[in-house]
Amino acid sequence: MSSVRTVLAVGRTVTSTVRLLEVLELFRDDVRVQVVFAVDPGSVFRDGVHELLVSTGAKIVSWDRAATVGASLVVTASENVALAGVMAPMVVVPHGVGFHKLVPGRDGGLRVSGVVPDRVAARGDVVLVVSHPAQVAQLKQVSPLAAAQAVVAGDLTYDRLMASRRWRDRYRRSLGIEEGRRLVVLTSTWRGQSLWGRWRDLPAQLLAALPADQYQVAMVLHPNVWFGHGPWQVRTWLAREREAGLMVVPPTAGWQATVIAADVVVGDHGSVAFYAAALDTPLLLATFGDEVAPGTAMADLRRLASRFDPGLPVRQQLDEAMAGHRPGRLAGLAGEAFTLVGQAGATLRDLLYERLRLPPLPGPPPVRAWPVPVPEHAPVASFVVYSQLDAAVVVLRRYPAAVAPYPEEETERLLRHRAVYDDEPDLRSVENASVIVRRDTCDEATATAWATAELSSNPGVRLTAASSGHTCVAVLDDNRRITATSVESHDPMVPATAIYTLLRIGRLRDGAVTVRVGGDERSFLLRVHPV
């Protein structure tokens, strides 16, 4: 069946292309519409756009052939697209929250990001989609031509975020956030005034200060950071933090579900931080650039949100932000930036079909939950463990060794040692370890054999351990064998470091012991087997 209409979808950056793909879902199930993609090569941030479209299976034509596809409509999420020879009407959708950022213009001055230039608006058949009437008023001050062609249609991303909150527990489970654990999300826009631009070591600072069993840190970087420097470079810059357990959200998907799952967000003047505030998530601003356009909803975020102070204890600030959060304090910002809440999909779909001169399919467009996030994340292989015996309970606090931990609490009376898993690739960390633990489970006989062999291969190690699931077998450097049995399966490092603690304080003996790590307590039955 031949298509009745052809839509030319133009990507220019990964940021705008991701938003463009979201909007084009409004054409789903309609066999009358063929979507053809082209990549505008004019942006310095064009890297990654073609690869993203290829990964979706999109039909792509070269830029010099875009005018030959017979488009009935052009849709883009970039205000900078100017197609020579294409006479079809154009719909420009936003790729962020409103017009809140001032960026360098071609004339050397500043322009408002997201506003189509007058040379494009002058065509007369260009629609600029906005999410709130206040943005139309702003446009009248910046570009009367663009204001005259602006259409208020709500915010499709915000509507999906609101609707997807019912999946919050699902998102948290997929990210491994168990009960009692907190998800801290760092988010940064791009350019020098961003969180990433001003505070590169903030991820490491948080990872070093927060016990790993109580907090998980995730990072959302603007796609322009990823593709302005290259994904390899970004991953290389974050190598230490990734070894310390940092979840890195990919630039093309996942930030939405991650923000919904968050307990607290630390951000800047980027759209992701604003969406978090609009969702009524506790928010701390680590930095806020003066490139924010005055009189916008984003400018009001600066006034309302609390600040993250680098001179104060990290954990205390995060805990106070969560405990002291007043519901509704920031959510009112949504009313300044978004209207037609819950109706954005239908409104925008009607606009697109009107421009195509086609009736839309019957019924409302579906509202789909954001997919489960799949961040780049590897389990921590080395920990610095602080431990103590407190009222017959062994208390463990684990910090990732890769970021030079500095607990923000009194540690003089605590034992400190390094414990590593057997898959730790950093051989120097293994050499400095007191405890080595096999990560994979095995039967008890194999656990004993493995621990014995591992101990003989690492003469500086005091204890090696492996688990069969319910029984952890530890071998000491004096050749004693200790078994720690529990009703539930467990992370073998927990009983292993508890045994090491009891060994250090001279309290290692047969009997029951309770171990507390994070907010979880486990009971083990210890048995000391003589040489």
Short mmCIF file of C-alpha atoms in Angstrom, two decimals:
data_model
loop_
_atom_site.label_atom_id
_atom_site.label_comp_id
_atom_site.label_asym_id
_atom_site.label_seq_id
_atom_site.Cartn_x
_atom_site.Cartn_y
_atom_site.Cartn_z
CA MET A 1 0.00 0.00 0.00
CA SER A 2 1.44 3.38 -0.96
CA SER A 3 1.55 6.09 1.68
CA VAL A 4 -0.71 9.09 1.31
CA ARG A 5 1.71 11.51 2.94
CA THR A 6 5.48 11.67 3.48
CA VAL A 7 6.86 13.32 6.60
CA LEU A 8 10.47 14.48 6.49
CA ALA A 9 11.92 14.28 10.02
CA VAL A 10 15.13 16.26 10.43
CA GLY A 11 17.62 15.51 13.16
CA ARG A 12 20.48 17.86 13.93
CA THR A 13 21.82 16.86 17.35
CA VAL A 14 21.24 13.80 19.49
CA THR A 15 19.29 15.96 21.94
CA SER A 16 16.83 17.16 19.32
CA THR A 17 16.65 13.78 17.57
CA VAL A 18 15.68 11.95 20.76
CA ARG A 19 12.83 14.41 21.26
CA LEU A 20 11.91 14.16 17.58
CA LEU A 21 11.57 10.38 17.81
CA GLU A 22 9.29 10.81 20.80
CA VAL A 23 7.00 13.15 18.86
CA LEU A 24 6.91 10.90 15.80
CA GLU A 25 5.35 8.14 17.91
CA LEU A 26 2.14 10.12 17.36
CA PHE A 27 2.05 8.64 13.86
CA ARG A 28 2.10 5.04 15.15
CA ASP A 29 -0.29 2.58 13.47
CA ASP A 30 -1.03 4.96 10.60
CA VAL A 31 -0.12 3.28 7.30
CA ARG A 32 -1.02 6.48 5.45
CA VAL A 33 2.13 8.19 6.75
CA GLN A 34 5.70 7.36 5.69
CA VAL A 35 8.40 9.01 7.80
CA VAL A 36 11.77 9.62 6.15
CA PHE A 37 14.71 10.96 8.13
CA ALA A 38 17.54 13.29 7.17
CA VAL A 39 20.43 14.58 9.24
CA ASP A 40 21.30 18.28 9.07
CA PRO A 41 25.12 18.32 9.08
CA GLY A 42 25.35 21.92 10.21
CA SER A 43 25.83 21.35 13.95
CA VAL A 44 29.12 20.69 15.71
CA PHE A 45 27.09 18.25 17.84
CA ARG A 46 25.91 16.17 14.88
CA ASP A 47 27.98 13.15 15.93
CA GLY A 48 25.80 10.29 17.08
CA VAL A 49 22.65 11.35 15.21
CA HIS A 50 23.07 9.01 12.25
CA GLU A 51 24.02 6.11 14.53
CA LEU A 52 20.95 6.75 16.68
CA LEU A 53 18.64 6.70 13.68
CA VAL A 54 20.27 3.57 12.28
CA SER A 55 19.74 1.84 15.63
CA THR A 56 15.99 2.50 15.37
CA GLY A 57 15.74 1.11 11.84
CA ALA A 58 14.70 4.46 10.41
CA LYS A 59 14.70 5.13 6.67
CA ILE A 60 17.39 7.77 6.13
CA VAL A 61 18.13 9.88 3.07
CA SER A 62 21.20 12.01 2.59
CA TRP A 63 20.94 15.71 3.29
CA ASP A 64 21.39 16.64 -0.36
CA ARG A 65 18.42 14.40 -1.28
CA ALA A 66 16.06 15.68 1.40
CA ALA A 67 14.33 18.02 -1.05
CA THR A 68 13.52 15.12 -3.40
CA VAL A 69 11.43 12.93 -1.09
CA GLY A 70 8.20 14.80 -1.83
CA ALA A 71 7.54 15.74 1.80
CA SER A 72 4.11 16.94 2.80
CA LEU A 73 5.41 18.06 6.20
CA VAL A 74 8.77 18.68 7.87
CA VAL A 75 9.08 17.96 11.58
CA THR A 76 12.14 18.83 13.62
CA ALA A 77 13.12 19.55 17.20
CA SER A 78 15.84 22.02 16.24
CA GLU A 79 15.22 25.68 15.56
CA ASN A 80 18.34 25.89 13.38
CA VAL A 81 17.17 23.67 10.53
CA ALA A 82 16.82 25.53 7.21
CA LEU A 83 15.98 23.27 4.29
CA ALA A 84 16.74 24.66 0.86
CA GLY A 85 14.30 23.55 -1.81
CA VAL A 86 11.75 21.98 0.55
CA MET A 87 8.45 23.82 0.23
CA ALA A 88 6.46 21.73 2.74
CA PRO A 89 5.19 23.34 5.95
CA MET A 90 7.38 22.83 9.01
CA VAL A 91 6.56 22.07 12.64
CA VAL A 92 9.33 22.83 15.13
CA VAL A 93 8.86 21.12 18.51
CA PRO A 94 10.89 22.01 21.61
CA HIS A 95 13.83 19.87 22.73
CA GLY A 96 13.78 21.15 26.31
CA VAL A 97 11.72 23.21 28.72
CA GLY A 98 10.74 26.49 27.08
CA PHE A 99 13.16 29.18 25.99
CA HIS A 100 15.27 29.48 29.09
CA LYS A 101 18.87 29.53 27.90
CA LEU A 102 20.94 32.28 26.28
CA VAL A 103 23.55 30.93 23.87
CA PRO A 104 25.99 32.57 21.43
CA GLY A 105 24.38 33.70 18.18
CA ARG A 106 25.85 33.89 14.69
CA ASP A 107 26.31 37.64 15.00
CA GLY A 108 28.56 37.27 18.04
CA GLY A 109 25.85 38.28 20.49
CA LEU A 110 23.45 36.16 22.50
CA ARG A 111 20.26 34.52 21.29
CA VAL A 112 17.51 32.62 23.05
CA SER A 113 17.92 28.90 22.46
CA GLY A 114 14.92 27.21 20.84
CA VAL A 115 13.59 30.26 18.97
CA VAL A 116 13.50 29.88 15.19
CA PRO A 117 15.44 32.67 13.46
CA ASP A 118 13.48 35.31 11.59
CA ARG A 119 14.73 34.02 8.22
CA VAL A 120 12.90 30.74 8.94
CA ALA A 121 9.84 32.26 10.61
CA ALA A 122 9.44 34.61 7.63
CA ARG A 123 8.40 31.65 5.45
CA GLY A 124 4.96 31.89 7.01
CA ASP A 125 4.34 28.13 7.05
CA VAL A 126 6.45 27.32 10.12
CA VAL A 127 4.74 26.43 13.41
CA LEU A 128 6.74 26.77 16.60
CA VAL A 129 5.25 24.53 19.29
CA VAL A 130 5.41 25.86 22.86
CA SER A 131 4.25 24.37 26.13
CA HIS A 132 2.78 27.43 27.88
CA PRO A 133 1.22 30.81 26.94
CA ALA A 134 3.96 32.59 28.90
CA GLN A 135 6.40 31.42 26.25
CA VAL A 136 4.35 33.15 23.57
CA ALA A 137 4.61 36.37 25.57
CA GLN A 138 8.37 35.85 25.80
CA LEU A 139 8.55 35.28 22.04
CA LYS A 140 6.81 38.58 21.37
CA GLN A 141 9.74 40.31 23.05
CA VAL A 142 12.36 38.23 21.25
CA SER A 143 10.89 37.50 17.82
CA PRO A 144 7.44 38.82 16.89
CA LEU A 145 7.61 36.76 13.69
CA ALA A 146 8.06 33.54 15.65
CA ALA A 147 5.44 34.56 18.20
CA ALA A 148 2.87 35.01 15.46
CA GLN A 149 3.30 31.36 14.46
CA ALA A 150 3.56 29.82 17.92
CA VAL A 151 1.03 27.21 18.98
CA VAL A 152 0.52 26.16 22.61
CA ALA A 153 0.36 22.36 22.77
CA GLY A 154 1.58 21.40 26.24
CA ASP A 155 4.65 19.24 26.88
CA LEU A 156 4.64 15.64 25.70
CA THR A 157 7.64 14.70 27.84
CA TYR A 158 6.13 16.10 31.02
CA ASP A 159 2.84 14.29 30.40
CA ARG A 160 4.67 10.99 30.00
CA LEU A 161 6.72 11.66 33.10
CA MET A 162 3.60 12.28 35.13
CA ALA A 163 1.86 9.21 33.76
CA SER A 164 4.93 7.01 34.29
CA ARG A 165 5.14 7.69 38.04
CA ARG A 166 3.03 4.58 38.60
CA TRP A 167 6.07 2.62 37.37
CA ARG A 168 8.39 4.13 39.95
CA ASP A 169 8.79 0.93 41.96
CA ARG A 170 9.46 -0.99 38.75
CA TYR A 171 12.17 1.49 37.76
CA ARG A 172 13.77 1.29 41.20
CA ARG A 173 13.82 -2.51 41.11
CA SER A 174 15.42 -2.47 37.69
CA LEU A 175 18.14 -0.16 39.03
CA GLY A 176 18.77 -2.38 42.04
CA ILE A 177 17.46 0.11 44.60
CA GLU A 178 16.34 -2.10 47.44
CA GLU A 179 14.18 -0.97 50.35
CA GLY A 180 16.10 1.37 52.62
CA ARG A 181 18.51 2.47 49.87
CA ARG A 182 18.48 5.95 48.35
CA LEU A 183 18.99 6.88 44.70
CA VAL A 184 20.90 10.14 44.23
CA VAL A 185 20.78 11.45 40.66
CA LEU A 186 23.29 13.99 39.39
CA THR A 187 22.24 15.83 36.26
CA SER A 188 24.15 18.32 34.18
CA THR A 189 23.40 20.43 31.15
CA TRP A 190 26.26 21.45 28.83
CA ARG A 191 28.63 24.43 28.50
CA GLY A 192 30.97 25.90 31.07
CA GLN A 193 28.35 27.06 33.58
CA SER A 194 26.87 23.58 33.99
CA LEU A 195 27.39 21.22 36.90
CA TRP A 196 29.76 19.18 34.74
CA GLY A 197 31.58 22.29 33.56
CA ARG A 198 32.13 23.72 37.02
CA TRP A 199 32.34 20.70 39.30
CA ARG A 200 33.89 17.72 37.54
CA ASP A 201 34.77 15.90 40.74
CA LEU A 202 31.28 16.08 42.28
CA PRO A 203 30.41 12.47 41.31
CA ALA A 204 33.57 11.24 43.02
CA GLN A 205 32.89 13.44 46.02
CA LEU A 206 29.45 11.93 46.52
CA LEU A 207 30.64 8.37 46.00
CA ALA A 208 33.44 8.89 48.53
CA ALA A 209 31.13 10.28 51.20
CA LEU A 210 28.12 7.97 50.89
CA PRO A 211 28.04 4.37 52.20
CA ALA A 212 27.51 2.16 49.17
CA ASP A 213 24.94 -0.05 50.86
CA GLN A 214 22.71 2.93 51.64
CA TYR A 215 23.09 5.13 48.55
CA GLN A 216 23.34 4.64 44.81
CA VAL A 217 24.61 7.52 42.68
CA ALA A 218 23.57 7.93 39.04
CA MET A 219 24.73 10.50 36.48
CA VAL A 220 22.71 12.09 33.66
CA LEU A 221 24.86 14.14 31.28
CA HIS A 222 23.52 16.29 28.47
CA PRO A 223 24.00 14.62 25.06
CA ASN A 224 26.10 17.58 23.94
CA VAL A 225 28.65 16.61 26.58
CA TRP A 226 28.70 13.06 25.26
CA PHE A 227 28.97 13.95 21.59
CA GLY A 228 30.88 17.20 21.93
CA HIS A 229 33.77 15.26 23.48
CA GLY A 230 32.97 11.74 22.29
CA PRO A 231 31.49 8.83 24.27
CA TRP A 232 34.91 7.20 24.69
CA GLN A 233 36.27 10.37 26.24
CA VAL A 234 33.35 10.77 28.64
CA ARG A 235 33.65 7.17 29.80
CA THR A 236 37.40 7.62 30.22
CA TRP A 237 36.92 10.77 32.29
CA LEU A 238 34.46 8.87 34.49
CA ALA A 239 36.52 5.68 34.74
CA ARG A 240 37.27 6.05 38.45
CA GLU A 241 33.69 6.90 39.31
CA ARG A 242 32.37 3.99 37.25
CA GLU A 243 34.68 1.63 39.14
CA ALA A 244 33.20 3.12 42.32
CA GLY A 245 29.68 2.11 41.24
CA LEU A 246 28.44 5.22 39.45
CA MET A 247 25.47 4.49 37.20
CA VAL A 248 25.94 6.37 33.94
CA VAL A 249 22.69 6.94 32.07
CA PRO A 250 23.17 6.72 28.28
CA PRO A 251 22.65 9.94 26.30
CA THR A 252 19.80 8.57 24.17
CA ALA A 253 17.46 6.94 26.72
CA GLY A 254 16.80 6.38 30.39
CA TRP A 255 16.99 9.76 32.08
CA GLN A 256 13.22 10.02 32.37
CA ALA A 257 12.77 6.75 34.30
CA THR A 258 15.89 7.44 36.36
CA VAL A 259 14.55 10.82 37.49
CA ILE A 260 11.21 9.25 38.38
CA ALA A 261 13.05 6.64 40.46
CA ALA A 262 15.22 9.23 42.25
CA ASP A 263 15.00 10.06 45.96
CA VAL A 264 16.91 13.29 45.45
CA VAL A 265 18.34 15.11 42.43
CA VAL A 266 21.43 17.33 42.41
CA GLY A 267 21.47 19.48 39.29
CA ASP A 268 21.84 22.82 37.59
CA HIS A 269 19.86 24.98 35.17
CA GLY A 270 19.25 22.18 32.67
CA SER A 271 15.85 20.86 31.62
CA VAL A 272 16.30 17.54 33.45
CA ALA A 273 16.61 19.34 36.80
CA PHE A 274 13.51 21.39 35.97
CA TYR A 275 11.51 18.27 35.12
CA ALA A 276 12.63 16.76 38.45
CA ALA A 277 11.36 19.85 40.27
CA ALA A 278 8.08 19.72 38.34
CA LEU A 279 7.69 16.10 39.45
CA ASP A 280 8.05 17.31 43.05
CA THR A 281 11.32 15.43 43.57
CA PRO A 282 13.68 16.83 46.24
CA LEU A 283 16.20 18.97 44.37
CA LEU A 284 19.48 20.65 45.24
CA LEU A 285 21.19 23.04 42.83
CA ALA A 286 24.94 22.54 42.74
CA THR A 287 25.35 25.43 40.33
CA PHE A 288 23.10 27.73 38.34
CA GLY A 289 24.44 29.67 35.37
CA ASP A 290 23.77 33.30 34.56
CA GLU A 291 22.96 32.17 30.99
CA VAL A 292 19.37 31.53 32.11
CA ALA A 293 16.95 33.94 30.45
CA PRO A 294 15.32 36.26 33.01
CA GLY A 295 11.60 36.11 33.60
CA THR A 296 11.34 32.42 32.74
CA ALA A 297 10.14 29.49 34.83
CA MET A 298 13.74 28.29 34.93
CA ALA A 299 14.78 31.59 36.47
CA ASP A 300 12.20 31.01 39.18
CA LEU A 301 13.81 27.64 39.90
CA ARG A 302 16.94 29.51 41.00
CA ARG A 303 14.86 31.40 43.56
CA LEU A 304 12.90 28.44 44.93
CA ALA A 305 15.31 25.52 44.99
CA SER A 306 17.80 24.86 47.79
CA ARG A 307 21.52 24.95 47.09
CA PHE A 308 24.11 22.23 47.43
CA ASP A 309 27.06 23.70 49.33
CA PRO A 310 30.48 22.19 48.61
CA GLY A 311 31.71 23.29 52.00
CA LEU A 312 29.12 21.30 53.97
CA PRO A 313 28.91 17.55 54.59
CA VAL A 314 27.51 15.78 51.54
CA ARG A 315 25.43 13.15 53.28
CA GLN A 316 23.90 15.64 55.70
CA GLN A 317 22.73 17.88 52.85
CA LEU A 318 21.19 15.02 50.91
CA ASP A 319 19.46 13.56 53.94
CA GLU A 320 18.10 16.96 54.96
CA ALA A 321 16.84 17.59 51.42
CA MET A 322 14.91 14.32 51.50
CA ALA A 323 13.66 14.53 55.09
CA GLY A 324 12.79 18.22 54.89
CA HIS A 325 11.13 18.14 51.49
CA ARG A 326 7.80 19.95 51.49
CA PRO A 327 5.51 18.43 48.86
CA GLY A 328 4.34 21.03 46.40
CA ARG A 329 7.12 23.52 47.12
CA LEU A 330 8.71 23.10 43.69
CA ALA A 331 5.90 21.39 41.82
CA GLY A 332 4.22 24.77 41.33
CA LEU A 333 6.88 25.52 38.74
CA ALA A 334 5.10 23.08 36.45
CA GLY A 335 2.19 25.50 36.22
CA GLU A 336 4.58 28.18 34.93
CA ALA A 337 6.02 25.99 32.18
CA PHE A 338 3.35 23.47 31.17
CA THR A 339 -0.31 23.77 30.26
CA LEU A 340 -2.78 21.33 28.73
CA VAL A 341 -1.38 18.75 31.12
CA GLY A 342 -2.47 15.30 30.05
CA GLN A 343 -3.55 16.61 26.65
CA ALA A 344 -0.21 17.28 24.96
CA GLY A 345 -0.27 14.11 22.88
CA ALA A 346 -3.74 14.72 21.49
CA THR A 347 -3.11 18.45 20.91
CA LEU A 348 0.18 17.93 19.12
CA ARG A 349 -1.19 15.03 17.07
CA ASP A 350 -4.12 17.16 15.90
CA LEU A 351 -1.68 19.90 14.87
CA LEU A 352 0.52 17.50 12.89
CA TYR A 353 -2.42 15.96 11.05
CA GLU A 354 -3.92 19.36 10.35
CA ARG A 355 -0.66 20.34 8.65
CA LEU A 356 -0.70 17.08 6.74
CA ARG A 357 -4.31 17.69 5.72
CA LEU A 358 -5.28 14.26 6.98
CA PRO A 359 -7.79 13.27 9.64
CA PRO A 360 -6.07 11.60 12.59
CA LEU A 361 -6.83 7.99 13.44
CA PRO A 362 -9.89 7.61 15.68
CA GLY A 363 -9.42 7.61 19.42
CA PRO A 364 -6.87 9.36 21.63
CA PRO A 365 -3.16 8.66 21.18
CA PRO A 366 -1.73 6.18 23.71
CA VAL A 367 0.21 7.41 26.71
CA ARG A 368 3.12 5.02 27.14
CA ALA A 369 5.29 4.62 30.22
CA TRP A 370 8.97 5.36 29.74
CA PRO A 371 10.99 2.17 29.21
CA VAL A 372 12.88 0.65 32.11
CA PRO A 373 16.30 2.36 32.25
CA VAL A 374 19.43 0.46 31.30
CA PRO A 375 22.36 2.49 32.64
CA GLU A 376 26.01 1.65 32.19
CA HIS A 377 26.89 0.13 35.52
CA ALA A 378 29.32 -2.42 36.91
CA PRO A 379 29.31 -3.79 40.47
CA VAL A 380 31.96 -2.40 42.78
CA ALA A 381 34.92 -4.77 43.15
CA SER A 382 36.86 -3.10 45.99
CA PHE A 383 35.60 -1.59 49.22
CA VAL A 384 37.11 0.19 52.15
CA VAL A 385 35.16 -1.19 55.10
CA TYR A 386 34.68 0.57 58.43
CA SER A 387 33.40 -1.78 61.11
CA GLN A 388 32.70 -2.04 64.81
CA LEU A 389 30.96 -4.23 67.36
CA ASP A 390 28.03 -2.25 68.72
CA ALA A 391 25.92 -3.91 71.43
CA ALA A 392 26.60 -7.41 70.09
CA VAL A 393 25.91 -6.33 66.49
CA VAL A 394 28.71 -6.13 63.93
CA VAL A 395 28.11 -2.89 62.02
CA LEU A 396 29.67 -2.55 58.56
CA ARG A 397 29.93 0.55 56.39
CA ARG A 398 31.32 -0.03 52.90
CA TYR A 399 32.73 2.70 50.65
CA PRO A 400 34.08 2.19 47.13
CA ALA A 401 37.85 2.10 47.28
CA ALA A 402 38.34 3.65 43.83
CA VAL A 403 37.47 7.17 45.04
CA ALA A 404 39.51 7.48 48.26
CA PRO A 405 36.62 7.28 50.74
CA TYR A 406 36.23 9.87 53.46
CA PRO A 407 33.28 8.98 55.73
CA GLU A 408 31.60 12.05 57.19
CA GLU A 409 31.40 10.54 60.64
CA GLU A 410 33.68 9.68 63.54
CA THR A 411 35.96 6.84 62.47
CA GLU A 412 38.70 6.82 65.11
CA ARG A 413 37.09 3.94 67.00
CA LEU A 414 36.24 1.98 63.89
CA LEU A 415 38.29 -0.75 62.29
CA ARG A 416 39.31 -0.01 58.72
CA HIS A 417 40.27 -2.58 56.14
CA ARG A 418 40.05 -3.25 52.42
CA ALA A 419 37.89 -6.06 51.09
CA VAL A 420 37.85 -7.03 47.42
CA TYR A 421 36.00 -9.45 45.21
CA ASP A 422 37.96 -11.92 43.16
CA ASP A 423 36.99 -10.14 39.92
CA GLU A 424 38.83 -6.94 40.90
CA PRO A 425 40.99 -6.09 37.85
CA ASP A 426 43.14 -3.57 39.76
CA LEU A 427 45.93 -5.81 40.99
CA ARG A 428 47.29 -3.13 43.32
CA SER A 429 43.96 -3.03 45.12
CA VAL A 430 44.11 -6.81 45.54
CA GLU A 431 47.64 -6.57 46.94
CA ASN A 432 46.43 -4.07 49.55
CA ALA A 433 43.42 -6.15 50.58
CA SER A 434 42.91 -7.85 53.94
CA VAL A 435 39.92 -9.83 52.68
CA ILE A 436 39.31 -11.46 49.29
CA VAL A 437 35.86 -12.83 48.50
CA ARG A 438 34.67 -14.98 45.63
CA ARG A 439 31.68 -13.21 44.06
CA ASP A 440 30.04 -16.28 42.49
CA THR A 441 28.46 -18.94 44.66
CA CYS A 442 29.55 -22.58 44.59
CA ASP A 443 29.12 -25.71 46.66
CA GLU A 444 30.71 -25.81 50.10
CA ALA A 445 33.55 -28.14 49.15
CA THR A 446 34.49 -25.91 46.21
CA ALA A 447 34.23 -22.84 48.46
CA THR A 448 36.70 -24.37 50.92
CA ALA A 449 39.12 -25.38 48.18
CA TRP A 450 38.92 -22.00 46.48
CA ALA A 451 39.45 -20.01 49.71
CA THR A 452 42.43 -22.18 50.65
CA ALA A 453 44.06 -21.80 47.24
CA GLU A 454 43.36 -18.06 47.08
CA LEU A 455 44.91 -17.52 50.50
CA SER A 456 48.11 -19.31 49.51
CA SER A 457 48.31 -17.19 46.33
CA ASN A 458 48.05 -13.90 48.26
CA PRO A 459 50.43 -14.03 51.21
CA GLY A 460 49.49 -10.57 52.52
CA VAL A 461 45.79 -11.38 52.83
CA ARG A 462 44.34 -12.25 56.25
CA LEU A 463 41.11 -13.93 55.14
CA THR A 464 39.58 -15.41 51.99
CA ALA A 465 35.98 -16.50 51.64
CA ALA A 466 33.44 -18.04 49.29
CA SER A 467 29.78 -18.91 49.70
CA SER A 468 27.46 -21.74 48.76
CA GLY A 469 24.50 -19.38 49.02
CA HIS A 470 23.53 -19.97 52.64
CA THR A 471 26.93 -20.90 54.07
CA CYS A 472 30.02 -18.72 53.77
CA VAL A 473 33.33 -20.51 54.18
CA ALA A 474 36.25 -18.35 55.32
CA VAL A 475 39.86 -19.45 55.64
CA LEU A 476 42.18 -17.46 57.91
CA ASP A 477 45.88 -16.91 57.49
CA ASP A 478 46.45 -19.25 60.48
CA ASN A 479 44.62 -21.96 58.48
CA ARG A 480 41.52 -21.99 60.66
CA ARG A 481 38.29 -22.42 58.76
CA ILE A 482 35.15 -20.48 59.71
CA THR A 483 31.64 -21.19 58.49
CA ALA A 484 28.87 -18.60 58.70
CA THR A 485 25.40 -19.98 57.97
CA SER A 486 22.21 -18.00 57.48
CA VAL A 487 18.64 -18.82 56.57
CA GLU A 488 18.70 -16.49 53.56
CA SER A 489 21.20 -16.22 50.76
CA HIS A 490 23.64 -13.35 51.18
CA ASP A 491 26.44 -11.31 49.69
CA PRO A 492 29.48 -13.31 50.86
CA MET A 493 31.44 -10.16 51.62
CA VAL A 494 29.06 -9.35 54.49
CA PRO A 495 29.83 -12.39 56.69
CA ALA A 496 33.46 -12.37 55.53
CA THR A 497 34.11 -8.80 56.70
CA ALA A 498 32.14 -9.46 59.90
CA ILE A 499 34.38 -12.47 60.63
CA TYR A 500 37.43 -10.32 59.97
CA THR A 501 36.12 -7.67 62.37
CA LEU A 502 35.60 -10.23 65.13
CA LEU A 503 39.05 -11.65 64.45
CA ARG A 504 40.64 -8.20 64.81
CA ILE A 505 38.94 -7.44 68.13
CA GLY A 506 39.53 -10.90 69.57
CA ARG A 507 35.85 -11.90 69.66
CA LEU A 508 35.83 -14.66 67.06
CA ARG A 509 34.10 -17.71 68.53
CA ASP A 510 31.27 -20.17 67.94
CA GLY A 511 27.76 -18.77 68.20
CA ALA A 512 25.18 -16.50 66.64
CA VAL A 513 26.12 -13.06 65.36
CA THR A 514 24.03 -10.26 63.89
CA VAL A 515 25.52 -8.17 61.11
CA ARG A 516 24.15 -4.77 60.10
CA VAL A 517 25.05 -3.30 56.71
CA GLY A 518 23.12 -0.31 55.46
CA GLY A 519 19.57 -0.67 56.72
CA ASP A 520 19.66 -4.47 56.64
CA GLU A 521 20.41 -6.89 59.47
CA ARG A 522 21.34 -10.53 58.94
CA SER A 523 21.87 -13.28 61.50
CA PHE A 524 24.60 -15.87 61.04
CA LEU A 525 25.61 -18.92 63.00
CA LEU A 526 29.40 -19.00 63.25
CA ARG A 527 31.44 -22.13 63.74
CA VAL A 528 35.21 -22.03 64.17
CA HIS A 529 36.89 -25.14 62.84
CA PRO A 530 40.35 -25.70 64.34
CA VAL A 531 43.37 -26.37 62.17
#
